[in-house]
Coordinates of C-alpha atoms in Angstrom, one line a residue:
X81 CA 23.0 21.6 -10.5
X82 CA 20.5 21.1 -7.7
X83 CA 22.9 19.1 -5.6
X84 CA 25.7 21.6 -6.3
X85 CA 23.4 24.4 -5.1
X86 CA 22.6 22.4 -1.9
X87 CA 26.3 21.8 -1.3
X88 CA 27.1 25.5 -1.8
X89 CA 24.4 26.5 0.7
X90 CA 25.6 23.9 3.1
X91 CA 29.2 25.1 2.9
X92 CA 28.1 28.8 3.3
X93 CA 26.0 27.9 6.4
X94 CA 28.9 26.0 7.9
X95 CA 31.3 29.0 7.3
X96 CA 28.8 31.4 8.9
X97 CA 28.4 29.0 11.9
X98 CA 32.2 28.7 12.3
X99 CA 32.6 32.4 12.2
X100 CA 29.9 32.8 14.9
X101 CA 31.5 30.1 17.0
X102 CA 35.0 31.7 16.8
X103 CA 33.5 35.1 17.8
X104 CA 31.6 33.6 20.8
X105 CA 34.7 31.6 21.9
X106 CA 36.9 34.8 21.8
X107 CA 34.3 36.7 23.9
X108 CA 33.9 33.9 26.4
X109 CA 37.7 33.5 26.7
X110 CA 38.1 37.2 27.5
X111 CA 35.1 37.4 29.8
X112 CA 35.1 37.5 33.6
X113 CA 33.7 34.0 33.9
X114 CA 35.3 31.4 36.0
X115 CA 38.5 30.0 34.3
X116 CA 37.1 26.4 34.3
X117 CA 33.8 27.6 32.7
X118 CA 35.8 29.5 30.1
X119 CA 38.0 26.6 29.2
X120 CA 35.2 24.0 29.0
X121 CA 32.9 26.4 27.0
X122 CA 35.7 27.2 24.5
X123 CA 36.5 23.5 24.2
X124 CA 32.9 22.8 23.4
X125 CA 32.8 25.5 20.8
X126 CA 36.0 24.1 19.2
X127 CA 34.4 20.7 19.2
X128 CA 31.4 22.0 17.3
X129 CA 33.7 23.8 14.8
X130 CA 35.4 20.4 14.4
X131 CA 32.1 18.8 13.6
X132 CA 31.1 21.5 11.1
X133 CA 34.4 21.0 9.2
X134 CA 34.5 17.2 9.6
X135 CA 31.1 16.6 8.1
X136 CA 31.5 19.3 5.4
X137 CA 32.1 18.6 1.7
X138 CA 35.6 20.2 1.8
X139 CA 36.9 18.1 4.6
X140 CA 38.7 15.4 2.5
X141 CA 41.1 18.0 1.1
X142 CA 42.7 18.7 4.5
X143 CA 46.2 17.5 5.1
X144 CA 46.6 14.6 7.5
X145 CA 47.8 16.4 10.7
X146 CA 45.0 19.0 10.5
X147 CA 42.5 16.3 9.5
X148 CA 43.4 14.3 12.6
X149 CA 43.0 17.4 14.8
X150 CA 39.6 18.1 13.3
X151 CA 38.4 14.5 13.7
X152 CA 39.5 14.5 17.4
X153 CA 37.8 17.8 18.1
X154 CA 34.6 16.6 16.3
X155 CA 34.4 13.3 18.2
X156 CA 35.3 14.9 21.5
X157 CA 32.4 17.4 21.2
X158 CA 30.0 15.1 23.2
X159 CA 32.5 14.8 26.0
X160 CA 33.0 18.6 26.1
X161 CA 29.2 19.0 26.2
X162 CA 29.1 16.6 29.1
X163 CA 31.8 18.6 30.9
X164 CA 30.0 21.9 30.0
X165 CA 26.8 20.6 31.7
X166 CA 28.7 19.8 34.9
X167 CA 30.6 23.2 35.2
X168 CA 27.7 25.4 34.2
X169 CA 25.2 23.6 36.4
X170 CA 27.7 23.4 39.4
X171 CA 28.0 19.6 39.4
X172 CA 31.1 17.7 40.5
X173 CA 32.7 15.8 37.6
X174 CA 33.3 12.1 38.0
X175 CA 36.8 11.9 36.6
X176 CA 36.6 8.1 36.2
X177 CA 33.6 8.5 33.8
X178 CA 35.3 11.3 32.0
X179 CA 38.6 9.4 31.5
X180 CA 36.8 6.3 30.4
X181 CA 34.8 8.2 27.8
X182 CA 38.0 10.0 26.6
X183 CA 39.8 6.7 26.2
X184 CA 36.9 5.1 24.3
X185 CA 36.5 8.1 21.9
X186 CA 40.2 8.4 21.2
X187 CA 40.5 4.6 20.7
X188 CA 37.6 4.7 18.2
X189 CA 39.2 7.6 16.3
X190 CA 42.6 5.8 16.1
X191 CA 41.0 2.8 14.6
X192 CA 39.9 5.0 11.6
X193 CA 43.4 6.6 11.5
X194 CA 45.0 3.2 11.4
X195 CA 42.3 1.6 9.2
X196 CA 44.9 0.0 7.0
X197 CA 45.8 -2.3 9.9
X198 CA 42.5 -2.2 11.8
X199 CA 39.9 -2.7 9.1
X200 CA 38.0 -5.5 10.9
X201 CA 37.6 -3.3 14.0
X202 CA 36.0 -0.4 12.2
X203 CA 32.3 -1.5 12.7
X204 CA 33.1 -2.0 16.4
X205 CA 34.9 1.3 16.7
X206 CA 31.9 3.0 15.0
X207 CA 29.4 1.4 17.4
X208 CA 31.5 2.2 20.5
X209 CA 32.1 5.8 19.4
X210 CA 28.4 6.5 18.7
X211 CA 27.2 4.8 21.9
X212 CA 29.7 6.7 24.1
X213 CA 28.7 10.0 22.5
X214 CA 25.0 9.2 22.9
X215 CA 25.4 8.3 26.6
X216 CA 27.3 11.5 27.3
X217 CA 24.7 13.6 25.6
X218 CA 21.8 11.9 27.3
X219 CA 23.6 12.2 30.7
X220 CA 24.2 16.0 30.0
X221 CA 20.4 16.4 29.4
X222 CA 19.5 14.4 32.5
X223 CA 21.8 16.7 34.6
X224 CA 20.1 19.8 33.1
X225 CA 16.6 18.5 33.9
X226 CA 16.9 16.5 37.0
X227 CA 18.5 19.2 39.1
X228 CA 16.5 22.1 37.8
X229 CA 14.3 22.3 40.9
X230 CA 17.4 22.5 43.1
X231 CA 18.8 25.4 41.0
X232 CA 18.3 28.9 42.6
X233 CA 19.4 31.0 39.6
X234 CA 16.4 31.9 37.6
X235 CA 18.4 32.7 34.4
X236 CA 20.1 29.3 34.6
X237 CA 16.8 27.5 35.3
X238 CA 15.5 28.8 32.0
X239 CA 18.8 28.0 30.3
X240 CA 18.5 24.4 31.4
X241 CA 15.3 23.9 29.4
X242 CA 16.7 25.6 26.3
X243 CA 19.9 23.6 26.7
X244 CA 18.0 20.3 26.7
X245 CA 15.8 21.3 23.7
X246 CA 18.7 22.4 21.6
X247 CA 20.9 19.5 22.5
X248 CA 18.1 17.0 21.9
X249 CA 17.4 18.4 18.4
X250 CA 21.1 18.7 17.4
X251 CA 23.1 16.0 19.1
X252 CA 20.5 13.2 19.0
X253 CA 19.5 14.1 15.5
X254 CA 23.1 14.1 14.2
X255 CA 24.0 10.8 16.0
X256 CA 20.8 9.1 14.7
X257 CA 21.4 10.2 11.1
X258 CA 25.1 9.1 11.2
X259 CA 24.1 5.7 12.8
X260 CA 21.4 5.2 10.1
X261 CA 23.2 6.4 7.0
X262 CA 26.8 6.0 8.1
X263 CA 29.1 9.0 8.6
X264 CA 29.9 10.7 5.3
X265 CA 27.0 9.0 3.5
X266 CA 24.1 11.2 4.6
X267 CA 22.0 12.7 1.8
X268 CA 22.9 16.3 0.8
X269 CA 19.5 17.6 1.9
X270 CA 20.1 16.2 5.4
X271 CA 23.5 17.7 5.7
X272 CA 22.1 21.1 4.6
X273 CA 19.2 20.7 7.1
X274 CA 21.7 20.0 9.9
X275 CA 23.7 23.1 8.9
X276 CA 20.6 25.3 9.0
X277 CA 19.6 24.0 12.5
X278 CA 23.2 24.3 13.8
X279 CA 23.5 27.8 12.4
X280 CA 20.2 28.9 14.1
X281 CA 21.3 27.2 17.4
X282 CA 24.7 28.9 17.3
X283 CA 23.0 32.2 16.7
X284 CA 20.8 31.7 19.8
X285 CA 23.7 30.5 21.9
X286 CA 25.8 33.4 20.6
X287 CA 23.2 35.9 21.7
X288 CA 23.1 34.4 25.2
X289 CA 26.8 33.9 25.6
X290 CA 27.8 37.3 24.2
X291 CA 25.9 39.0 27.0
X292 CA 28.4 37.3 29.3
X293 CA 25.6 37.0 32.0
X294 CA 27.4 36.8 35.3
X295 CA 24.5 34.7 36.7
X296 CA 25.2 32.0 34.1
X297 CA 29.0 32.2 33.6
X298 CA 30.6 33.8 36.6
X299 CA 28.8 32.4 39.7
X300 CA 29.3 34.1 43.1
X301 CA 30.4 31.6 45.8
X302 CA 28.2 31.9 48.8
X303 CA 29.5 32.1 52.4
X304 CA 26.5 30.3 53.8
X305 CA 25.9 33.1 56.4
X306 CA 22.8 35.2 56.8
X307 CA 24.3 38.7 56.5
X308 CA 22.0 41.7 56.3
X309 CA 23.1 44.8 54.4
X310 CA 21.8 48.3 54.4
X311 CA 20.2 47.8 51.0
X312 CA 17.9 45.0 52.1
X313 CA 14.2 45.8 51.6
X314 CA 11.7 45.4 54.5
X315 CA 10.2 42.3 52.9
X316 CA 13.7 40.7 52.5
X317 CA 14.5 41.4 56.2
X318 CA 11.2 39.8 57.3
X319 CA 11.8 36.8 55.1
X320 CA 15.4 36.5 56.4
X321 CA 14.2 36.5 60.0
X322 CA 11.6 33.8 59.2
X323 CA 14.3 31.8 57.5
X324 CA 16.7 32.2 60.4
X325 CA 14.1 31.1 62.9
X326 CA 13.2 28.0 60.8
X327 CA 16.8 27.0 60.1
X328 CA 17.5 27.3 63.9
X329 CA 14.9 24.6 64.3
X330 CA 17.3 22.3 62.4
X331 CA 14.9 21.6 59.5
X332 CA 17.9 21.0 57.4
X333 CA 18.2 17.6 59.1
X334 CA 15.0 16.4 57.3
X335 CA 15.8 14.0 54.4
X336 CA 14.4 15.1 51.1
X337 CA 13.9 18.7 52.1
X338 CA 13.2 20.8 49.0
X339 CA 13.0 24.5 48.3
X340 CA 9.3 24.1 47.6
X341 CA 8.6 22.4 51.0
X342 CA 10.7 25.0 52.8
X343 CA 8.8 27.9 51.1
X344 CA 5.5 26.2 52.1
X345 CA 6.7 26.0 55.7
X346 CA 7.6 29.7 55.6
X347 CA 4.3 30.5 53.9
X348 CA 6.1 32.6 51.2
X349 CA 6.2 32.3 47.4
X350 CA 8.9 29.9 46.2
X351 CA 10.4 32.4 43.8
X352 CA 11.0 34.9 46.7
X353 CA 12.8 32.3 48.8
X354 CA 14.9 31.3 45.8
X355 CA 15.9 35.0 45.2
X356 CA 16.8 35.5 48.8
X357 CA 19.0 32.4 49.1
X358 CA 20.6 33.1 45.7
X359 CA 21.1 36.9 45.5
X360 CA 21.5 37.7 49.2
X361 CA 23.2 34.6 50.5
X362 CA 25.2 33.8 47.4
X363 CA 24.1 30.1 47.0
X364 CA 23.6 28.9 43.4
X365 CA 21.8 25.6 44.5
X366 CA 19.5 24.8 47.3
X367 CA 21.6 21.7 48.2
X368 CA 24.6 24.0 48.7
X369 CA 22.6 26.1 51.1
X370 CA 21.6 23.0 53.1
X371 CA 25.1 21.6 52.9
X372 CA 26.5 24.8 54.6
X373 CA 24.5 23.9 57.7
X374 CA 24.9 20.1 57.5
X375 CA 28.7 20.2 57.0
X376 CA 29.1 22.6 59.9
X377 CA 27.2 20.1 62.1
X378 CA 29.2 17.2 60.6
X379 CA 32.5 18.8 61.5
X380 CA 31.3 19.3 65.1
X381 CA 30.2 15.7 65.4
X382 CA 33.3 14.3 63.9
X383 CA 35.5 16.3 66.2
X384 CA 33.5 15.4 69.3
X385 CA 35.4 13.0 71.6
X386 CA 32.1 11.7 73.0
X387 CA 31.0 10.5 69.5
X388 CA 34.4 9.3 68.2
X389 CA 33.0 5.8 67.6
X390 CA 29.9 6.9 65.8
X391 CA 30.0 5.5 62.3
X392 CA 30.3 8.0 59.4
X393 CA 27.3 6.4 57.7
X394 CA 25.2 7.1 60.9
X395 CA 26.3 10.7 60.9
X396 CA 25.4 11.1 57.2
X397 CA 21.9 9.6 57.7
X398 CA 21.3 11.7 60.8
X399 CA 22.2 14.8 58.8
X400 CA 19.6 14.1 56.2
X401 CA 21.7 12.5 53.5
X402 CA 20.2 9.5 51.8
X403 CA 23.4 7.6 51.6
X404 CA 27.1 7.8 52.3
X405 CA 28.3 8.8 48.8
X406 CA 26.6 12.3 48.6
X407 CA 27.7 13.1 52.1
X408 CA 31.3 12.2 51.3
X409 CA 31.2 14.2 48.1
X410 CA 29.7 17.3 49.8
X411 CA 32.1 17.1 52.7
X412 CA 35.1 16.8 50.5
X413 CA 34.0 19.7 48.3
X414 CA 33.5 21.9 51.4
X415 CA 36.4 20.9 53.6
X416 CA 38.9 19.4 51.2
X417 CA 39.0 16.1 53.1
X418 CA 36.8 13.1 53.5
X419 CA 34.9 12.8 56.8
X420 CA 37.2 10.0 57.9
X421 CA 40.3 12.0 57.1
X422 CA 38.9 15.0 59.0
X423 CA 38.1 12.9 62.1
X424 CA 41.6 11.4 62.0
X425 CA 43.2 14.8 61.8
X426 CA 41.0 16.2 64.5
X427 CA 42.3 13.5 67.0
X428 CA 45.9 13.4 65.7
X429 CA 48.5 13.9 68.3
X430 CA 50.3 17.3 68.0
X431 CA 53.8 17.1 66.6
X432 CA 56.4 17.5 69.3
X433 CA 58.7 20.5 68.7

């Protein structure tokens, strides 16, 4: 009777969690958030729904087509989480990594689907699937923590910490229990405990997401210019002038320049400088603010006939980038071309009419 009660509680908690997730997904989908953020967030919520169904006691009764869809959604949840970390924290997605992870996850699922013919491959598929999921989750947490200092949005800085704590408890705990006991063989008390934690986490995420906070879900895209409006306070105007003067000294060329070191140079509290660059100038990250200056200078150098033979790597290093890769990535995101392509087009002969 005790195990039956535990199973009933587990099923009830899963149903509550699924209902909450569906509600949050509908609200996010209908919100004013960026379309990519909406799609990835809803995909992540669908993945969690898939896991709640997949690991629940009623799952074996599902028909095969629906069962396959649930299994895929459940196993793709770590990939959706990885994508969610990228889009919410304004980080470019490495498509090669994403496609490789997608291929490994789908392949591991298909081994189970075709187990009649792939029985010897099941242990390998299980190991590959769990390892891929763990690496994606860990990388998502690394993204949230490592780039927190660069983040200028205070609400999102707090969300990064909560994101890491929740994901660490949920994802790593689930993956560890599945790896130790084997999926579908966890004790009833463990499944019920997972359901309680997931339900509480969903409630917290639901409260945050249902507010549809524009600072978190619908980021303004900055112009990179220092425009003063009539509603600027006197302190903001003074800080803007100090920032303009300092940026005119080309401090953005310094490698490793941080928001903290710039605030120290301006002799202002760091939180005030963060608020100015984010709320008034529209930049979500300090690196984006620096790139606005660096890329403008890079375009001028690349189009300069006197420096046409200057290597792109030298330009990147002179502009404060530690290596060529981040320079190429920032330039492509801003201009839509690589530095080499931009230089080639700048010196291309005009087409004859």
